[in-house]
Coordinates of C-alpha atoms in Angstrom, one line a residue:
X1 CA 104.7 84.7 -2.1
X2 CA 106.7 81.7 -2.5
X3 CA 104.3 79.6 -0.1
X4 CA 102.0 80.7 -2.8
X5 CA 103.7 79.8 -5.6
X6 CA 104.6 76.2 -3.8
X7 CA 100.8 75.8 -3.2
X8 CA 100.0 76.8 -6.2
X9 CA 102.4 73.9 -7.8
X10 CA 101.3 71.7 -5.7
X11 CA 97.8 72.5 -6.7
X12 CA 98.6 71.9 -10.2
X13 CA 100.0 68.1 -9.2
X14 CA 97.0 66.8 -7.4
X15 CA 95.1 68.2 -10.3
X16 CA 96.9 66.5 -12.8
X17 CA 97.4 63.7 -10.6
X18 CA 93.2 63.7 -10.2
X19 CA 93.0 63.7 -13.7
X20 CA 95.1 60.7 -14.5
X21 CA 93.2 58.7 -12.0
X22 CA 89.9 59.6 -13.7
X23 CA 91.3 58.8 -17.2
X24 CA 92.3 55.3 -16.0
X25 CA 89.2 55.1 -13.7
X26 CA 87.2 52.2 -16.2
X27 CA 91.4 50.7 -16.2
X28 CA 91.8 50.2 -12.8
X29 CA 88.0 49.4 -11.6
X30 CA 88.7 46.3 -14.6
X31 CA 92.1 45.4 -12.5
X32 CA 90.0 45.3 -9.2
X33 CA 87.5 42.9 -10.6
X34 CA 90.2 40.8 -12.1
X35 CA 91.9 40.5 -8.3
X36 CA 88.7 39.6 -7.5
X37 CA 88.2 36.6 -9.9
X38 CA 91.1 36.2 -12.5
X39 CA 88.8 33.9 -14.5
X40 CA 86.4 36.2 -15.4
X41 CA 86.7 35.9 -19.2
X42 CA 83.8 39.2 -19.6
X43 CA 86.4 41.3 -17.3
X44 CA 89.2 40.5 -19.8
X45 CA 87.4 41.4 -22.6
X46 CA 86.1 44.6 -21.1
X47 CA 89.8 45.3 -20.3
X48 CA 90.5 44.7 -24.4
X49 CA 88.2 46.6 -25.5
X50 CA 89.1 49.9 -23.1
X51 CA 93.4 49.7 -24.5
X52 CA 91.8 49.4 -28.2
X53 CA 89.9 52.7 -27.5
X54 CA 92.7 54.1 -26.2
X55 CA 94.6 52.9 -29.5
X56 CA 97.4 51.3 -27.2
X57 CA 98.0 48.0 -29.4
X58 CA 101.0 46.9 -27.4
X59 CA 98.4 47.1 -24.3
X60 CA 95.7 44.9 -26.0
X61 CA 98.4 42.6 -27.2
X62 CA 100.1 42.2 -23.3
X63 CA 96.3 42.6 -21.6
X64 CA 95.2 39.3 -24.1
X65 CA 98.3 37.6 -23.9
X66 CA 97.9 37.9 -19.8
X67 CA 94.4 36.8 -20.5
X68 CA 95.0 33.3 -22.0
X69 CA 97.4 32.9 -19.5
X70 CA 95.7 33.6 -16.5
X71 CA 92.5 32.7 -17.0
X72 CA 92.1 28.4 -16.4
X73 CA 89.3 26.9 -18.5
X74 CA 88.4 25.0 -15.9
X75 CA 87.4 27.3 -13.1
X76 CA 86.4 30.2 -15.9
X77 CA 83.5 32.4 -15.3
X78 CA 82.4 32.3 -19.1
X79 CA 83.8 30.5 -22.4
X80 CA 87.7 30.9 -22.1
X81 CA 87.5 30.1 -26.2
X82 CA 86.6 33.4 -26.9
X83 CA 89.3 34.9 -25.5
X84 CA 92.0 32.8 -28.1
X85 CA 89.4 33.5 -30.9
X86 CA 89.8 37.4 -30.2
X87 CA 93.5 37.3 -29.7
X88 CA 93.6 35.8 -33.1
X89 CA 90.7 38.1 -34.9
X90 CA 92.9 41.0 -33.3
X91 CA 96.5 40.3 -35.2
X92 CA 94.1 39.3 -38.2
X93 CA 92.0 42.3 -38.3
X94 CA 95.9 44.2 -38.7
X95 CA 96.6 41.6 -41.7
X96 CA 99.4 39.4 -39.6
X97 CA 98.0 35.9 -40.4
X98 CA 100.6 34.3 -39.5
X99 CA 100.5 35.4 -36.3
X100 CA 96.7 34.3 -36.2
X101 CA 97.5 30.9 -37.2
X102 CA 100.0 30.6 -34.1
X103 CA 97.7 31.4 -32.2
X104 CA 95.0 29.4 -33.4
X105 CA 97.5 26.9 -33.0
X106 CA 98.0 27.1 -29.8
X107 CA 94.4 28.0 -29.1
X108 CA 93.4 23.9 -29.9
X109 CA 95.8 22.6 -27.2
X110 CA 93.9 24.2 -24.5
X111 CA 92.4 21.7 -22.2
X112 CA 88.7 23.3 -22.3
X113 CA 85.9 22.1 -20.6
X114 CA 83.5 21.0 -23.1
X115 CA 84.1 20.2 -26.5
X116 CA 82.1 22.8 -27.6
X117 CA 84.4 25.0 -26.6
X118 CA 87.4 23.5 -28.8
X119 CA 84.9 22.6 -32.3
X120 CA 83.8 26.3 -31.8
X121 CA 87.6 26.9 -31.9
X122 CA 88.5 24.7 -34.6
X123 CA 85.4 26.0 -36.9
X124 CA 86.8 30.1 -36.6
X125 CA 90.5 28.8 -37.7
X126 CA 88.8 27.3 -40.5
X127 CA 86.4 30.6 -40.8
X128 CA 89.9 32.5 -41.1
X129 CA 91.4 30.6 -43.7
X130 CA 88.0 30.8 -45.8
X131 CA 88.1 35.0 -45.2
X132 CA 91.5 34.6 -46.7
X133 CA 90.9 32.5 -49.9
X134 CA 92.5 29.3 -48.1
X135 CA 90.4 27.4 -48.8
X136 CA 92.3 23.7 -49.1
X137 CA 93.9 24.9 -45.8
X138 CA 90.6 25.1 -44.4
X139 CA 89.5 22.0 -46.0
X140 CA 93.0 20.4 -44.4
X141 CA 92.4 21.9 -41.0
X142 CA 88.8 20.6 -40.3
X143 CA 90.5 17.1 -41.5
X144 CA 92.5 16.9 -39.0
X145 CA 89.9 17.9 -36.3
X146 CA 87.6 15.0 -36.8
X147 CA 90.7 12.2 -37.1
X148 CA 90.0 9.3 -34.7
X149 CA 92.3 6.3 -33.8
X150 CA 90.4 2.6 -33.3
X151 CA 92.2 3.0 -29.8
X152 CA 89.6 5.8 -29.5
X153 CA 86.7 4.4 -30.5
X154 CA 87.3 1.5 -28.5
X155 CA 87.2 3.4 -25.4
X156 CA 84.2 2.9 -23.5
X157 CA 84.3 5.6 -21.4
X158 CA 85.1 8.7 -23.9
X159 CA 84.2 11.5 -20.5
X160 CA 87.7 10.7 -19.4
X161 CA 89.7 11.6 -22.3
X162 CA 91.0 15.2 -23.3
X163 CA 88.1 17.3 -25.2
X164 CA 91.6 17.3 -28.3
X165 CA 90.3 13.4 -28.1
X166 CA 86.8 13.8 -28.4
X167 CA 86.0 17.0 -31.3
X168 CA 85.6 14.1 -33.2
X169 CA 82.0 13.9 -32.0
X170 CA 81.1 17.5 -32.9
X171 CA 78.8 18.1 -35.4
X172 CA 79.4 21.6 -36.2
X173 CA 82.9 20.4 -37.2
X174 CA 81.6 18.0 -39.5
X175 CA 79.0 20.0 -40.6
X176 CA 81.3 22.6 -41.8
X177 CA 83.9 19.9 -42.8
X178 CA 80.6 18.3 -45.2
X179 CA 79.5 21.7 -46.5
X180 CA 83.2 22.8 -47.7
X181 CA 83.6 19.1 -49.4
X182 CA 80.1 19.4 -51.0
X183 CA 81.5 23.0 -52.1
X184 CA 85.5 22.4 -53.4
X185 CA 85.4 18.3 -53.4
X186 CA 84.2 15.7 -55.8
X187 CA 80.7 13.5 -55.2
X188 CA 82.7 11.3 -53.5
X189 CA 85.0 12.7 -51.4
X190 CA 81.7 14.2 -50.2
X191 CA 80.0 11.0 -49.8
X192 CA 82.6 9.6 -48.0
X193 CA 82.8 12.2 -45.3
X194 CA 78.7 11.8 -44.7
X195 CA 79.0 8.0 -44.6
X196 CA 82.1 8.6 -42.4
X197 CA 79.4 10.6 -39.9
X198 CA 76.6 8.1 -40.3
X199 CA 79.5 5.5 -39.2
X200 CA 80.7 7.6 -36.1
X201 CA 77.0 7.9 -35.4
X202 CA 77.3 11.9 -35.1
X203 CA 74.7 12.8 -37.3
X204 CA 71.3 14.6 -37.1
X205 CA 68.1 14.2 -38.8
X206 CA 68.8 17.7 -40.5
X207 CA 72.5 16.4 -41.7
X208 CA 70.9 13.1 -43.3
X209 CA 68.0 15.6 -45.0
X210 CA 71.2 17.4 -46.5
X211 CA 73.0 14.1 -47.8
X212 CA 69.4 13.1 -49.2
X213 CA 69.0 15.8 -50.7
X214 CA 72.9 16.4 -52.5
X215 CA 72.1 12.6 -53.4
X216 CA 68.5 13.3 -55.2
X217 CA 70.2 16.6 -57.0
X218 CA 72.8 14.3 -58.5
X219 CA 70.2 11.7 -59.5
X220 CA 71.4 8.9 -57.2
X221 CA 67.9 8.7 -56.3
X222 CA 68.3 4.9 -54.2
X223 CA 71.1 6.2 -53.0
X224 CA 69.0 9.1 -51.7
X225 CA 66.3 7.0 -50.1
X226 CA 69.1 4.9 -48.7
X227 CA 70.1 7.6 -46.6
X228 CA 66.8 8.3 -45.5
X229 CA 65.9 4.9 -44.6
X230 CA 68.9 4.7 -42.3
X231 CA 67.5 8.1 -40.9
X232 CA 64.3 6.9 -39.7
X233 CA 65.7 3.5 -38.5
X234 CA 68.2 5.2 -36.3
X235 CA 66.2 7.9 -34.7
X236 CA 63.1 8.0 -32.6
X237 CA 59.9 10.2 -32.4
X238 CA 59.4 13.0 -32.8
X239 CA 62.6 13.6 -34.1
X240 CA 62.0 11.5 -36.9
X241 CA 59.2 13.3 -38.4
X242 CA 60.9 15.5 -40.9
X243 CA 62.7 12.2 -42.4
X244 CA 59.7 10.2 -42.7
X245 CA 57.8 12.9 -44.1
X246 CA 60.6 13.4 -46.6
X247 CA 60.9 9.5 -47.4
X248 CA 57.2 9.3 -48.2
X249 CA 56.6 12.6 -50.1
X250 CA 60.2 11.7 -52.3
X251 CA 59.4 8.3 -52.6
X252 CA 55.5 8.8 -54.4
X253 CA 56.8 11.8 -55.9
X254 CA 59.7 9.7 -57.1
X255 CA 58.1 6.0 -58.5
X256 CA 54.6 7.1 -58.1
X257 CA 52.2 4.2 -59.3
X258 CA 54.7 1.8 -59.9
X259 CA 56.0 0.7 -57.3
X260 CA 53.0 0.5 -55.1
X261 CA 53.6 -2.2 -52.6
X262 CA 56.7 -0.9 -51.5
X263 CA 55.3 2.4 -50.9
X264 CA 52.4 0.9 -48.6
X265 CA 55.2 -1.6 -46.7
X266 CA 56.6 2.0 -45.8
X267 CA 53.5 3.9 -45.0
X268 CA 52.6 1.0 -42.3
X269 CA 56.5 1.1 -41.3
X270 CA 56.1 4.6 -40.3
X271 CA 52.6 4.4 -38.8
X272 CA 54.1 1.5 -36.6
X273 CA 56.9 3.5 -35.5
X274 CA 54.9 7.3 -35.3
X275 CA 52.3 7.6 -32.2
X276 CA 48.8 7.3 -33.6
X277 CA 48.1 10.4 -31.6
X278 CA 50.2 12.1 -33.7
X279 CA 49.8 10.5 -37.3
X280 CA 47.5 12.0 -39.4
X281 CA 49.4 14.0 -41.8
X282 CA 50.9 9.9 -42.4
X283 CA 47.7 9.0 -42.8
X284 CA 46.1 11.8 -45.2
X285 CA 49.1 11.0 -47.1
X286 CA 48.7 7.2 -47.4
X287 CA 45.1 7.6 -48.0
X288 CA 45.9 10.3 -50.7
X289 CA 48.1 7.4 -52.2
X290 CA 45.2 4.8 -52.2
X291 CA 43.5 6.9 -54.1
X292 CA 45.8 8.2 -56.7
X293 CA 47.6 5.0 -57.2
X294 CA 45.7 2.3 -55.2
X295 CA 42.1 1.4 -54.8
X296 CA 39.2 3.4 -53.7
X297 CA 38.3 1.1 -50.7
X298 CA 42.1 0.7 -49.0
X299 CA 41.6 4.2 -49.1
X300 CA 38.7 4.5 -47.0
X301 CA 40.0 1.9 -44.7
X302 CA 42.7 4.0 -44.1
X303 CA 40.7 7.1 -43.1
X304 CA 38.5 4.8 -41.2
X305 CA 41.7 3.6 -38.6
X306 CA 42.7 7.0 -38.9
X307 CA 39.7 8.2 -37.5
X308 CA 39.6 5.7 -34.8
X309 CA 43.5 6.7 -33.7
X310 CA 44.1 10.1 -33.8
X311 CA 43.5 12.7 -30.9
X312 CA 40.4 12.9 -30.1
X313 CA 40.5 16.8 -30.7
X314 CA 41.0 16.0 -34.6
X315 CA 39.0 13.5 -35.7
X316 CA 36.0 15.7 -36.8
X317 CA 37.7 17.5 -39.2
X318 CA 38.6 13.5 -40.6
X319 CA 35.5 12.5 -40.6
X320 CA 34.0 15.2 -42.4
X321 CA 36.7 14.4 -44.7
X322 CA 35.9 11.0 -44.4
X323 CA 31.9 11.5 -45.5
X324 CA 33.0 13.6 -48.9
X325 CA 35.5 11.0 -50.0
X326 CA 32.9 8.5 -49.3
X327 CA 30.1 10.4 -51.0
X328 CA 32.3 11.1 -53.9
X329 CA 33.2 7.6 -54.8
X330 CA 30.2 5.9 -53.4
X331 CA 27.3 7.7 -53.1
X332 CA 25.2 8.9 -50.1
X333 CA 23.8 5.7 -48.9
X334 CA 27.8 4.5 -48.3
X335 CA 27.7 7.0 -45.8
X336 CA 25.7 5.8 -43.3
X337 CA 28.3 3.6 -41.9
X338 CA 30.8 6.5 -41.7
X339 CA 28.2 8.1 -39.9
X340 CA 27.3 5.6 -37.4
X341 CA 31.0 6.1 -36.4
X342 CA 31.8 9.5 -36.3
X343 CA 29.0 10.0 -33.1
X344 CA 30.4 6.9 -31.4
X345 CA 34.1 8.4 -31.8
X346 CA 34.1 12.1 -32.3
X347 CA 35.1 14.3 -29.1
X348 CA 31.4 14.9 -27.1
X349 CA 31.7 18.4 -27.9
X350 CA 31.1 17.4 -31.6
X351 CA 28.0 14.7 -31.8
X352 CA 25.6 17.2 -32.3
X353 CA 27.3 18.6 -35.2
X354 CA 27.8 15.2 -36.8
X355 CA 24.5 14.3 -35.2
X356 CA 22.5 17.4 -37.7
X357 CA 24.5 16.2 -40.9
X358 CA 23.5 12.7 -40.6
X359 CA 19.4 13.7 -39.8
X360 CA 19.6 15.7 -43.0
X361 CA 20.9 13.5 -45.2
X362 CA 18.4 10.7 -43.7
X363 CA 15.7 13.1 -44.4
X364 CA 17.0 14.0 -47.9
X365 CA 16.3 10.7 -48.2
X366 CA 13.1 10.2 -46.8
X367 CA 13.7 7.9 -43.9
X368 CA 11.9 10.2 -41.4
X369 CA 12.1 7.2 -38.9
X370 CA 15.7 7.6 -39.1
X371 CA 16.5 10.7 -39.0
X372 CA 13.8 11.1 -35.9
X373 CA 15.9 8.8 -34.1
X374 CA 19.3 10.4 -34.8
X375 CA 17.7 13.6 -33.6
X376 CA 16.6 12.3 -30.4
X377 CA 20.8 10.5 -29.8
X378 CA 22.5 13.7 -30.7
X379 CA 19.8 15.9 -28.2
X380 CA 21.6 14.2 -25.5
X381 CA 24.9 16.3 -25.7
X382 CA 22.7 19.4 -27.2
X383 CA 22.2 22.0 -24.2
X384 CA 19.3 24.1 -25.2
X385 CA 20.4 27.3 -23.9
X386 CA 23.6 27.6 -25.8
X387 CA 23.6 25.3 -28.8
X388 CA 20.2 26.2 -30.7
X389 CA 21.2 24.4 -34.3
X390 CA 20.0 21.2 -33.3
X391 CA 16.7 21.9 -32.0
X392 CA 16.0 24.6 -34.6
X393 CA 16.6 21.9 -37.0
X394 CA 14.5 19.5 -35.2
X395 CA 11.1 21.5 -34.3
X396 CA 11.6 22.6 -38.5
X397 CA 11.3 18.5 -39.2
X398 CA 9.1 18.0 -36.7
X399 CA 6.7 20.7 -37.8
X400 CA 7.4 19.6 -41.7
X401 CA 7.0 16.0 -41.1
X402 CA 5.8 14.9 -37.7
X403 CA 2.4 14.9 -35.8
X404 CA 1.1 16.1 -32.2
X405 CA 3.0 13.3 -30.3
X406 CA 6.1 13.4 -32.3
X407 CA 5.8 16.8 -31.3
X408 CA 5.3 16.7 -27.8
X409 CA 7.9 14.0 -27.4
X410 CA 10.4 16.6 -29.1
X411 CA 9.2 18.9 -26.0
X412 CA 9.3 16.5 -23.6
X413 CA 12.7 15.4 -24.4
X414 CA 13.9 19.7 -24.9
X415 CA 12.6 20.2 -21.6
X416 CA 14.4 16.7 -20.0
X417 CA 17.5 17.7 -21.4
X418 CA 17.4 21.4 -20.5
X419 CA 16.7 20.2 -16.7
X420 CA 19.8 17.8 -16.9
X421 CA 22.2 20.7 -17.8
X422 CA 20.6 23.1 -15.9
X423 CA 20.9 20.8 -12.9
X424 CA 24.9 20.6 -13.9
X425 CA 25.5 24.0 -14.2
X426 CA 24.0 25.5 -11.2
X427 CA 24.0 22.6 -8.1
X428 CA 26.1 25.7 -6.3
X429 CA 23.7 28.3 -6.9
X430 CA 21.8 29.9 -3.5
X431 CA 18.5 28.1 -5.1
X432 CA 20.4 24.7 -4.8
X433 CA 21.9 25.2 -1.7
X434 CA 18.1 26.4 -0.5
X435 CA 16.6 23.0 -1.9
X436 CA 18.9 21.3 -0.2
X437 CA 18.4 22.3 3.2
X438 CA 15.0 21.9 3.1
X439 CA 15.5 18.1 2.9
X440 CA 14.6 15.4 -0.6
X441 CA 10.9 15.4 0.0
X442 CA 11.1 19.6 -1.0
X443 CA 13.8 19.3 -3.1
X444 CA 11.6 16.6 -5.3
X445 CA 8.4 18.3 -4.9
X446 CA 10.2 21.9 -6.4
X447 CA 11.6 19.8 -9.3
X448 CA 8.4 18.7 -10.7
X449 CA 6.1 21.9 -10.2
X450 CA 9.5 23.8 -12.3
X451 CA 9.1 20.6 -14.7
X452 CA 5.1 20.9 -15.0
X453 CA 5.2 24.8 -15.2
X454 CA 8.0 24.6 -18.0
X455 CA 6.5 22.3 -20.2
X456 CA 3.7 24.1 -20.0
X457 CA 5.2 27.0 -21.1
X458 CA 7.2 25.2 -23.7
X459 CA 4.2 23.5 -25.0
X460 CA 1.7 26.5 -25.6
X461 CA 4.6 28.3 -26.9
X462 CA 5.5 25.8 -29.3
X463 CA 2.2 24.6 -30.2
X464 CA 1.7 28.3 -31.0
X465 CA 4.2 28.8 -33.5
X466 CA 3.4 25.5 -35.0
X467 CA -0.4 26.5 -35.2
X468 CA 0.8 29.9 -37.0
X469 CA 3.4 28.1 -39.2
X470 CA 1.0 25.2 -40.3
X471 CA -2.2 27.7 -40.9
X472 CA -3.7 25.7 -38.0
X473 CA -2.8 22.6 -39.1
X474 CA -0.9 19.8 -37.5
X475 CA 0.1 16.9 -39.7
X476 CA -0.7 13.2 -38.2
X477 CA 1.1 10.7 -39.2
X478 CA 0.5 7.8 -41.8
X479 CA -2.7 8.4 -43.1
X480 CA -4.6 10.1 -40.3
X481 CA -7.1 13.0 -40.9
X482 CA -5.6 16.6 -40.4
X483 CA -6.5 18.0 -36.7
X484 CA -8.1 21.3 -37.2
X485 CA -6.6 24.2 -35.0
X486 CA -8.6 26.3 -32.0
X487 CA -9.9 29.2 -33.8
X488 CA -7.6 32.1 -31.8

């Protein structure tokens, strides 16, 4: 009975002892992983987060205060930042500031790796102090971030000093350091801390859009343009865009008709500078300015080099917008030239479009000749079997205001054409590879009897329709006498 009892005690232990184990169980799998690696800053924070459920404080306090210690930012497996920045949020978050600040404090003397690591640092002090109401200690403590020495800036090779030497080239510190002056300081004091940035050189094109635009609300419009002026001189494509975008749209918007020389010196400055490829919303805008404030023909010129420059892939569209402006201000007849143009420098896939526009308006205004011709160019890029406008267009003039051998030259040239792509698309069919074992004198021989047996086809179809359309008629040209049709 005793045994029993023994047992029974002992029973109770490893029980209890079981259930201590699996109660620590995420604990001590955490410690394992941090014997494995020490600097794994996830592992520390996993090991926070397990005392704060447990609602041990002294734990979290040691396990973070272990953490900073151990872990060294150099070989850590994460950002070791985070770890101060949680320490700190922690004695905050149980309203002991002070304690937060120490370690805050502390927190900015840490050799990190990067300097991200210490502005990111810098920028949650600051963050605390703002949560607080602090907000000249906040002002104060981003102040000091971004101080410099000449010695400092003198140094060529900045990689080799200490990241508490370099946070002066963080732009999220002086971002935040430029948005709390703009917010609590004067005009000036903000001023001072942008020009400071353009002088450092650790600005952005989104910073300068800022000072622009704090400059523009406080009517220091020169001031304004200054800034952007700088901004376009000291950055590159693409990243320049936004700015010269802004320059020109404030700038018009700004002296409008007044100042119109200027505005066209900076409309060719940017179109220097921007890859024609990629300037036509520069040169829609300078055009646009012609005509509002300029003259009527710079405008056109400027849609004419713009039509010549941009991707290839675009220039429809401009030339389309090219012919209404042109139209609008100088009648139909001033478009020819545009015309001419547009099927010399569209993309291939676009000639027969621009190629149908300019046959009507020749036929609206009765050059026939003319329009003939421009029928026959555009046919050359005009497949048949898939693009059908064209030559539906074509056979309609044709059978409106041709004869029987403009006619058949239509044909002729439908069924040349048709052969060309025909020949392109299929030289891997079986029927190709056919003709082309049986040797050139079959392969020629096969070509014409399909050429003869299609425009035959083509022809007594055609003529067919024509014959039904035209009430048996066929008009000659000049003054010929009408041919009278087969009875059917």
């Amino acid at each position: 009975h005793d045994l029993d009892v023994e047992g029974g005690d002992d029973m109770d232990l490893r029980l209890a002892r079981l259930q201590y184990l699996l109660d620590r169980r995420a604990e001590l799998l955490c410690s394992v992983r941090l014997r494995q690696n020490p600097h794994n800053v996830h592992e520390w924070h996993k090991r926070v987060k397990i005392f704060e459920e447990q609602d041990a404080p002294d734990k979290v306090i040691r396990a973070f205060a272990e953490a900073v210690q151990t872990v060294d930012p150099v070989k850590a497996d994460g950002k070791p930042h985070t770890l101060w920045v949680a320490f700190a949020r922690y004695y905050e978050d149980n309203d002991d500031c002070d304690s937060a600040r120490d370690i805050f404090e502390r927190a900015t003397q840490v050799p990190y790796r990067t300097v991200e690591d210490l502005s990111q640092v810098w920028c949650e002090y600051a963050e605390m102090e703002l949560r607080h109401d602090e907000f000249e200690k906040a002002l104060s403590l981003l102040t000091r971030a971004v101080q410099v020495s000449d010695r400092i800036l003198r140094t060529k090779d900045l990689t080799s000093l200490p990241v508490q030497q370099r946070v002066w080239k963080s732009t999220k510190v002086w971002s935040m350091l430029a948005d709390l002056e703009e917010s609590l300081g004067t005009l000036e004091s903000t001023r001072e801390v942008y020009d400071r940035m353009i002088e450092l050189k650790v600005v952005t094109p989104q910073i300068l859009l800022n000072y622009a635009h704090m400059l523009e609300e406080a009517k220091h419009f020169e001031s304004s343009f200054s800034v952007l002026e700088k901004g376009v001189n000291s950055f590159e494509w693409p990243f320049s865009k936004d700015l010269w975008i802004t320059y020109l749209n404030k700038f018009v918007a700004r002296y409008q008709g007044t100042k119109v020389e200027r505005a066209r010196d900076l409309f060719e400055q940017a179109l220097e500078k921007i890859p024609t490829g990629e300037a036509k919303p520069v040169f829609l805008m300078y055009a646009q300015f012609e005509e509002d404030h300029g003259l009527m023909k710079n405008a056109m010129a400027i849609y004419d080099r713009a039509a010549k420059s941009i991707d290839l892939k675009e220039r429809y569209d401009l030339y389309i917008q090219y012919i209404n402006k042109a139209t609008e201000f100088f009648g139909v007849t001033k478009t020819r030239p545009v015309y001419e143009a547009a099927v010399q420098n569209v993309a291939e896939g676009r000639i027969k479009d621009i190629a149908v526009r300019y046959a009507d308006l020749e036929r609206t205004l009765g050059e026939v000749d003319r329009a003939r011709a421009i029928y026959v160019y555009g046919s050359q890029y005009c497949d048949p079997g898939k693009d059908e406008e064209l030559w539906d267009r074509w056979h309609a003039f044709e059978v409106r205001h041709g004869n029987e051998d403009t006619f058949r030259e239509m044909l002729r040239i439908k069924r040349s054409v048709s052969l060309q792509f025909t020949q392109r698309h299929v030289s891997t069919s079986d029927q190709a590879t056919g003709l082309i074992e049986q040797g050139p004198s079959a392969k020629k021989a096969k070509m014409s009897n399909d050429m003869e047996a299609l425009e035959r086809q083509m022809m007594e179809g055609e003529m067919g329709n024509m014959g039904a359309s035209r009430a048996g008629d066929i008009v000659q040209s000049g003054a010929e006498e009408m041919l009278a049709a087969p009875p059917p």
